[in-house]
Amino acid sequence: MTQVPTPTRATTGRRPSAVLIGFMGAGKSTVGRLLADRLGVDFVDTDIELVRRTGRSIPEIFESDGVDGFRTIEENVVCDVLDNHGGVVSLGGGAVTTAGVRDALADQRVVYLRVSPERGYERVSGTDRPLLATEDPAARYAELLAERTDIYSSVCTFEVDADAAPDAVADAIVAELARELDVRTPE
């Protein structure tokens, strides 16, 4: 298994403004960038950070280290980012399946981007997703989403309908955060 290099980014000493969770295809990366821009903070996608730190693609890690090996690396990256990043963070769709990540989310503002199986699968079909490499990827997508829905709901601060357009999703999150954080909403 690959050792994850020590992070090089400076620590902020504060928790993220928001942590986005949800299944693949929910729009976490797209919405995360939009949300960070609206809040005037940095954005970190833990999938991209994981690839940067390991020097390998996610499919390569799945192939060489297996699902469990990937989840261990992912947990280390996620926990480090949550400890050291004060902006918006998006997690990989399966990150919440490990107890260490769920524990690390306990004191965070966690936003669950809830996507329908149809819309989510539409967004990821044709992409290289190791967990969907089956004879019926649409059925596998729906099955995995159903398995994880309760986990996502159990760790989130609030949920947002992610079937909507990314701008609308980001605006809905800003409105909810404004209630929690007393931040100004864009006019």
PDB file of C-alpha atoms in Angstrom:
ATOM      1  CA  MET A   1       0.000   0.000   0.000  1.00  0.00           C
ATOM      2  CA  THR A   2       1.182   3.510  -0.805  1.00  0.00           C
ATOM      3  CA  GLN A   3       2.226   5.825   1.985  1.00  0.00           C
ATOM      4  CA  VAL A   4       0.506   9.204   1.688  1.00  0.00           C
ATOM      5  CA  PRO A   5       3.066  12.049   1.662  1.00  0.00           C
ATOM      6  CA  THR A   6       2.895  14.701   4.351  1.00  0.00           C
ATOM      7  CA  PRO A   7       0.801  17.682   3.248  1.00  0.00           C
ATOM      8  CA  THR A   8       2.628  20.812   2.150  1.00  0.00           C
ATOM      9  CA  ARG A   9      -0.190  23.359   2.439  1.00  0.00           C
ATOM     10  CA  ALA A  10      -0.159  25.702   5.424  1.00  0.00           C
ATOM     11  CA  THR A  11      -2.673  25.007   8.142  1.00  0.00           C
ATOM     12  CA  THR A  12      -5.440  27.478   8.789  1.00  0.00           C
ATOM     13  CA  GLY A  13      -6.214  26.506  12.368  1.00  0.00           C
ATOM     14  CA  ARG A  14      -9.955  26.468  11.724  1.00  0.00           C
ATOM     15  CA  ARG A  15     -12.529  24.031  10.514  1.00  0.00           C
ATOM     16  CA  PRO A  16     -13.898  24.101   6.969  1.00  0.00           C
ATOM     17  CA  SER A  17     -16.753  26.476   6.159  1.00  0.00           C
ATOM     18  CA  ALA A  18     -18.636  23.508   4.707  1.00  0.00           C
ATOM     19  CA  VAL A  19     -17.936  19.866   3.907  1.00  0.00           C
ATOM     20  CA  LEU A  20     -19.867  18.469   0.950  1.00  0.00           C
ATOM     21  CA  ILE A  21     -20.815  14.804   0.932  1.00  0.00           C
ATOM     22  CA  GLY A  22     -22.977  12.707  -1.342  1.00  0.00           C
ATOM     23  CA  PHE A  23     -22.835   9.926  -3.858  1.00  0.00           C
ATOM     24  CA  MET A  24     -20.885  10.078  -7.107  1.00  0.00           C
ATOM     25  CA  GLY A  25     -22.648  12.330  -9.557  1.00  0.00           C
ATOM     26  CA  ALA A  26     -24.211  14.531  -6.880  1.00  0.00           C
ATOM     27  CA  GLY A  27     -22.129  17.482  -8.089  1.00  0.00           C
ATOM     28  CA  LYS A  28     -19.869  17.893  -5.060  1.00  0.00           C
ATOM     29  CA  SER A  29     -16.884  19.197  -7.035  1.00  0.00           C
ATOM     30  CA  THR A  30     -18.878  21.564  -9.233  1.00  0.00           C
ATOM     31  CA  VAL A  31     -21.020  22.881  -6.387  1.00  0.00           C
ATOM     32  CA  GLY A  32     -17.961  23.053  -4.122  1.00  0.00           C
ATOM     33  CA  ARG A  33     -16.159  25.432  -6.477  1.00  0.00           C
ATOM     34  CA  LEU A  34     -19.261  27.611  -6.820  1.00  0.00           C
ATOM     35  CA  LEU A  35     -19.846  27.629  -3.063  1.00  0.00           C
ATOM     36  CA  ALA A  36     -16.227  28.514  -2.282  1.00  0.00           C
ATOM     37  CA  ASP A  37     -16.421  31.392  -4.748  1.00  0.00           C
ATOM     38  CA  ARG A  38     -19.622  32.691  -3.142  1.00  0.00           C
ATOM     39  CA  LEU A  39     -18.102  32.457   0.348  1.00  0.00           C
ATOM     40  CA  GLY A  40     -14.728  33.899  -0.708  1.00  0.00           C
ATOM     41  CA  VAL A  41     -12.768  30.880   0.540  1.00  0.00           C
ATOM     42  CA  ASP A  42     -10.552  28.184  -0.960  1.00  0.00           C
ATOM     43  CA  PHE A  43     -11.882  24.864  -2.249  1.00  0.00           C
ATOM     44  CA  VAL A  44     -10.328  21.418  -1.799  1.00  0.00           C
ATOM     45  CA  ASP A  45     -11.620  18.287  -3.515  1.00  0.00           C
ATOM     46  CA  THR A  46     -10.248  15.367  -1.498  1.00  0.00           C
ATOM     47  CA  ASP A  47     -10.297  13.083  -4.556  1.00  0.00           C
ATOM     48  CA  ILE A  48      -7.986  15.503  -6.381  1.00  0.00           C
ATOM     49  CA  GLU A  49      -5.854  15.920  -3.258  1.00  0.00           C
ATOM     50  CA  LEU A  50      -5.584  12.131  -2.894  1.00  0.00           C
ATOM     51  CA  VAL A  51      -4.385  11.792  -6.496  1.00  0.00           C
ATOM     52  CA  ARG A  52      -1.908  14.647  -6.012  1.00  0.00           C
ATOM     53  CA  ARG A  53      -0.454  13.125  -2.854  1.00  0.00           C
ATOM     54  CA  THR A  54      -0.175   9.557  -4.122  1.00  0.00           C
ATOM     55  CA  GLY A  55       0.790  10.303  -7.711  1.00  0.00           C
ATOM     56  CA  ARG A  56      -1.738   7.689  -8.876  1.00  0.00           C
ATOM     57  CA  SER A  57      -5.249   7.863 -10.282  1.00  0.00           C
ATOM     58  CA  ILE A  58      -8.155   6.563  -8.230  1.00  0.00           C
ATOM     59  CA  PRO A  59      -8.699   3.591 -10.595  1.00  0.00           C
ATOM     60  CA  GLU A  60      -4.976   2.737 -10.266  1.00  0.00           C
ATOM     61  CA  ILE A  61      -5.231   2.770  -6.473  1.00  0.00           C
ATOM     62  CA  PHE A  62      -8.348   0.580  -6.548  1.00  0.00           C
ATOM     63  CA  GLU A  63      -6.586  -1.872  -8.854  1.00  0.00           C
ATOM     64  CA  SER A  64      -3.318  -2.110  -6.907  1.00  0.00           C
ATOM     65  CA  ASP A  65      -4.491  -1.603  -3.312  1.00  0.00           C
ATOM     66  CA  GLY A  66      -8.096  -2.800  -3.487  1.00  0.00           C
ATOM     67  CA  VAL A  67     -11.122  -1.071  -2.010  1.00  0.00           C
ATOM     68  CA  ASP A  68      -9.875  -1.366   1.580  1.00  0.00           C
ATOM     69  CA  GLY A  69      -6.454   0.033   0.688  1.00  0.00           C
ATOM     70  CA  PHE A  70      -8.055   2.915  -1.165  1.00  0.00           C
ATOM     71  CA  ARG A  71     -10.350   3.695   1.777  1.00  0.00           C
ATOM     72  CA  THR A  72      -7.379   3.778   4.173  1.00  0.00           C
ATOM     73  CA  ILE A  73      -5.512   6.260   1.979  1.00  0.00           C
ATOM     74  CA  GLU A  74      -8.694   8.282   1.483  1.00  0.00           C
ATOM     75  CA  GLU A  75      -9.393   8.411   5.232  1.00  0.00           C
ATOM     76  CA  ASN A  76      -5.885   9.746   5.920  1.00  0.00           C
ATOM     77  CA  VAL A  77      -6.230  12.447   3.262  1.00  0.00           C
ATOM     78  CA  VAL A  78      -9.753  13.445   4.335  1.00  0.00           C
ATOM     79  CA  CYS A  79      -8.862  13.687   8.025  1.00  0.00           C
ATOM     80  CA  ASP A  80      -5.775  15.775   7.238  1.00  0.00           C
ATOM     81  CA  VAL A  81      -7.732  18.148   4.977  1.00  0.00           C
ATOM     82  CA  LEU A  82     -10.497  18.533   7.573  1.00  0.00           C
ATOM     83  CA  ASP A  83      -7.883  19.407  10.200  1.00  0.00           C
ATOM     84  CA  ASN A  84      -6.012  21.899   8.027  1.00  0.00           C
ATOM     85  CA  HIS A  85      -8.383  23.601   5.604  1.00  0.00           C
ATOM     86  CA  GLY A  86     -10.720  26.477   6.407  1.00  0.00           C
ATOM     87  CA  GLY A  87     -12.641  26.682   3.135  1.00  0.00           C
ATOM     88  CA  VAL A  88     -15.048  24.384   1.334  1.00  0.00           C
ATOM     89  CA  VAL A  89     -14.153  20.687   1.150  1.00  0.00           C
ATOM     90  CA  SER A  90     -15.755  18.018  -1.019  1.00  0.00           C
ATOM     91  CA  LEU A  91     -15.330  14.362  -0.108  1.00  0.00           C
ATOM     92  CA  GLY A  92     -15.336  11.358  -2.388  1.00  0.00           C
ATOM     93  CA  GLY A  93     -18.670   9.560  -2.508  1.00  0.00           C
ATOM     94  CA  GLY A  94     -17.517   6.623  -0.392  1.00  0.00           C
ATOM     95  CA  ALA A  95     -15.419   8.501   2.154  1.00  0.00           C
ATOM     96  CA  VAL A  96     -18.200   8.380   4.754  1.00  0.00           C
ATOM     97  CA  THR A  97     -18.153   4.571   4.713  1.00  0.00           C
ATOM     98  CA  THR A  98     -15.172   4.542   7.094  1.00  0.00           C
ATOM     99  CA  ALA A  99     -15.623   5.149  10.809  1.00  0.00           C
ATOM    100  CA  GLY A 100     -12.581   7.439  10.968  1.00  0.00           C
ATOM    101  CA  VAL A 101     -14.074   9.842   8.435  1.00  0.00           C
ATOM    102  CA  ARG A 102     -17.475   9.757  10.130  1.00  0.00           C
ATOM    103  CA  ASP A 103     -15.782  10.575  13.454  1.00  0.00           C
ATOM    104  CA  ALA A 104     -13.850  13.441  11.839  1.00  0.00           C
ATOM    105  CA  LEU A 105     -17.108  14.875  10.481  1.00  0.00           C
ATOM    106  CA  ALA A 106     -18.707  15.033  13.935  1.00  0.00           C
ATOM    107  CA  ASP A 107     -17.776  18.684  14.559  1.00  0.00           C
ATOM    108  CA  GLN A 108     -18.048  19.893  10.945  1.00  0.00           C
ATOM    109  CA  ARG A 109     -20.762  21.676   8.948  1.00  0.00           C
ATOM    110  CA  VAL A 110     -21.637  18.788   6.650  1.00  0.00           C
ATOM    111  CA  VAL A 111     -23.895  19.299   3.644  1.00  0.00           C
ATOM    112  CA  TYR A 112     -25.398  16.201   2.041  1.00  0.00           C
ATOM    113  CA  LEU A 113     -25.984  16.739  -1.682  1.00  0.00           C
ATOM    114  CA  ARG A 114     -28.898  14.346  -2.172  1.00  0.00           C
ATOM    115  CA  VAL A 115     -29.164  13.150  -5.790  1.00  0.00           C
ATOM    116  CA  SER A 116     -31.702  10.819  -7.394  1.00  0.00           C
ATOM    117  CA  PRO A 117     -30.378   7.567  -8.895  1.00  0.00           C
ATOM    118  CA  GLU A 118     -31.477   8.670 -12.364  1.00  0.00           C
ATOM    119  CA  ARG A 119     -29.843  12.107 -12.268  1.00  0.00           C
ATOM    120  CA  GLY A 120     -26.689  10.910 -10.544  1.00  0.00           C
ATOM    121  CA  TYR A 121     -26.139   8.025 -12.944  1.00  0.00           C
ATOM    122  CA  GLU A 122     -26.779  10.320 -15.911  1.00  0.00           C
ATOM    123  CA  ARG A 123     -23.939  12.538 -14.684  1.00  0.00           C
ATOM    124  CA  VAL A 124     -21.382   9.727 -14.234  1.00  0.00           C
ATOM    125  CA  SER A 125     -22.228   7.374 -17.102  1.00  0.00           C
ATOM    126  CA  GLY A 126     -19.304   7.093 -19.460  1.00  0.00           C
ATOM    127  CA  THR A 127     -16.724   7.973 -16.796  1.00  0.00           C
ATOM    128  CA  ASP A 128     -14.138   5.641 -15.269  1.00  0.00           C
ATOM    129  CA  ARG A 129     -15.731   4.631 -11.962  1.00  0.00           C
ATOM    130  CA  PRO A 130     -14.243   1.404 -10.552  1.00  0.00           C
ATOM    131  CA  LEU A 131     -17.298   0.628  -8.415  1.00  0.00           C
ATOM    132  CA  LEU A 132     -19.546   0.752 -11.494  1.00  0.00           C
ATOM    133  CA  ALA A 133     -17.439  -1.619 -13.606  1.00  0.00           C
ATOM    134  CA  THR A 134     -20.229  -4.231 -13.796  1.00  0.00           C
ATOM    135  CA  GLU A 135     -22.596  -5.650 -16.411  1.00  0.00           C
ATOM    136  CA  ASP A 136     -25.345  -3.277 -15.260  1.00  0.00           C
ATOM    137  CA  PRO A 137     -23.711  -0.075 -13.984  1.00  0.00           C
ATOM    138  CA  ALA A 138     -27.044   1.781 -13.628  1.00  0.00           C
ATOM    139  CA  ALA A 139     -28.401  -0.916 -11.307  1.00  0.00           C
ATOM    140  CA  ARG A 140     -25.126  -0.963  -9.363  1.00  0.00           C
ATOM    141  CA  TYR A 141     -25.277   2.822  -9.028  1.00  0.00           C
ATOM    142  CA  ALA A 142     -28.812   2.659  -7.591  1.00  0.00           C
ATOM    143  CA  GLU A 143     -27.816  -0.192  -5.251  1.00  0.00           C
ATOM    144  CA  LEU A 144     -24.767   1.624  -3.847  1.00  0.00           C
ATOM    145  CA  LEU A 145     -26.701   4.875  -3.465  1.00  0.00           C
ATOM    146  CA  ALA A 146     -29.433   3.068  -1.510  1.00  0.00           C
ATOM    147  CA  GLU A 147     -26.799   1.458   0.742  1.00  0.00           C
ATOM    148  CA  ARG A 148     -25.193   4.818   1.560  1.00  0.00           C
ATOM    149  CA  THR A 149     -28.203   7.122   1.878  1.00  0.00           C
ATOM    150  CA  ASP A 150     -28.693   6.480   5.605  1.00  0.00           C
ATOM    151  CA  ILE A 151     -24.980   7.035   6.264  1.00  0.00           C
ATOM    152  CA  TYR A 152     -25.023  10.375   4.436  1.00  0.00           C
ATOM    153  CA  SER A 153     -28.133  11.465   6.339  1.00  0.00           C
ATOM    154  CA  SER A 154     -26.682  10.400   9.689  1.00  0.00           C
ATOM    155  CA  VAL A 155     -23.556  12.584   9.427  1.00  0.00           C
ATOM    156  CA  CYS A 156     -24.941  15.691   7.746  1.00  0.00           C
ATOM    157  CA  THR A 157     -25.866  19.014   9.282  1.00  0.00           C
ATOM    158  CA  PHE A 158     -28.410  19.571   6.508  1.00  0.00           C
ATOM    159  CA  GLU A 159     -29.414  18.176   3.105  1.00  0.00           C
ATOM    160  CA  VAL A 160     -29.840  19.901  -0.254  1.00  0.00           C
ATOM    161  CA  ASP A 161     -31.569  18.572  -3.379  1.00  0.00           C
ATOM    162  CA  ALA A 162     -28.687  18.080  -5.816  1.00  0.00           C
ATOM    163  CA  ASP A 163     -30.875  17.253  -8.817  1.00  0.00           C
ATOM    164  CA  ALA A 164     -31.177  21.023  -9.299  1.00  0.00           C
ATOM    165  CA  ALA A 165     -28.716  23.085 -11.341  1.00  0.00           C
ATOM    166  CA  PRO A 166     -25.334  23.588  -9.604  1.00  0.00           C
ATOM    167  CA  ASP A 167     -25.869  27.352  -9.179  1.00  0.00           C
ATOM    168  CA  ALA A 168     -29.211  26.728  -7.462  1.00  0.00           C
ATOM    169  CA  VAL A 169     -27.638  24.103  -5.198  1.00  0.00           C
ATOM    170  CA  ALA A 170     -24.811  26.477  -4.222  1.00  0.00           C
ATOM    171  CA  ASP A 171     -27.321  29.255  -3.533  1.00  0.00           C
ATOM    172  CA  ALA A 172     -29.404  26.936  -1.330  1.00  0.00           C
ATOM    173  CA  ILE A 173     -26.298  26.034   0.678  1.00  0.00           C
ATOM    174  CA  VAL A 174     -25.310  29.691   1.091  1.00  0.00           C
ATOM    175  CA  ALA A 175     -28.815  30.484   2.344  1.00  0.00           C
ATOM    176  CA  GLU A 176     -28.678  27.674   4.913  1.00  0.00           C
ATOM    177  CA  LEU A 177     -25.138  28.581   6.002  1.00  0.00           C
ATOM    178  CA  ALA A 178     -26.251  32.199   6.377  1.00  0.00           C
ATOM    179  CA  ARG A 179     -28.750  31.062   8.975  1.00  0.00           C
ATOM    180  CA  GLU A 180     -26.046  29.091  10.783  1.00  0.00           C
ATOM    181  CA  LEU A 181     -23.028  31.338  10.330  1.00  0.00           C
ATOM    182  CA  ASP A 182     -24.611  34.757  10.056  1.00  0.00           C
ATOM    183  CA  VAL A 183     -22.893  35.370   6.707  1.00  0.00           C
ATOM    184  CA  ARG A 184     -24.346  37.713   4.125  1.00  0.00           C
ATOM    185  CA  THR A 185     -26.103  36.146   1.165  1.00  0.00           C
ATOM    186  CA  PRO A 186     -25.259  37.465  -2.312  1.00  0.00           C
ATOM    187  CA  GLU A 187     -27.614  40.141  -3.607  1.00  0.00           C
TER     188      GLU A 187
END
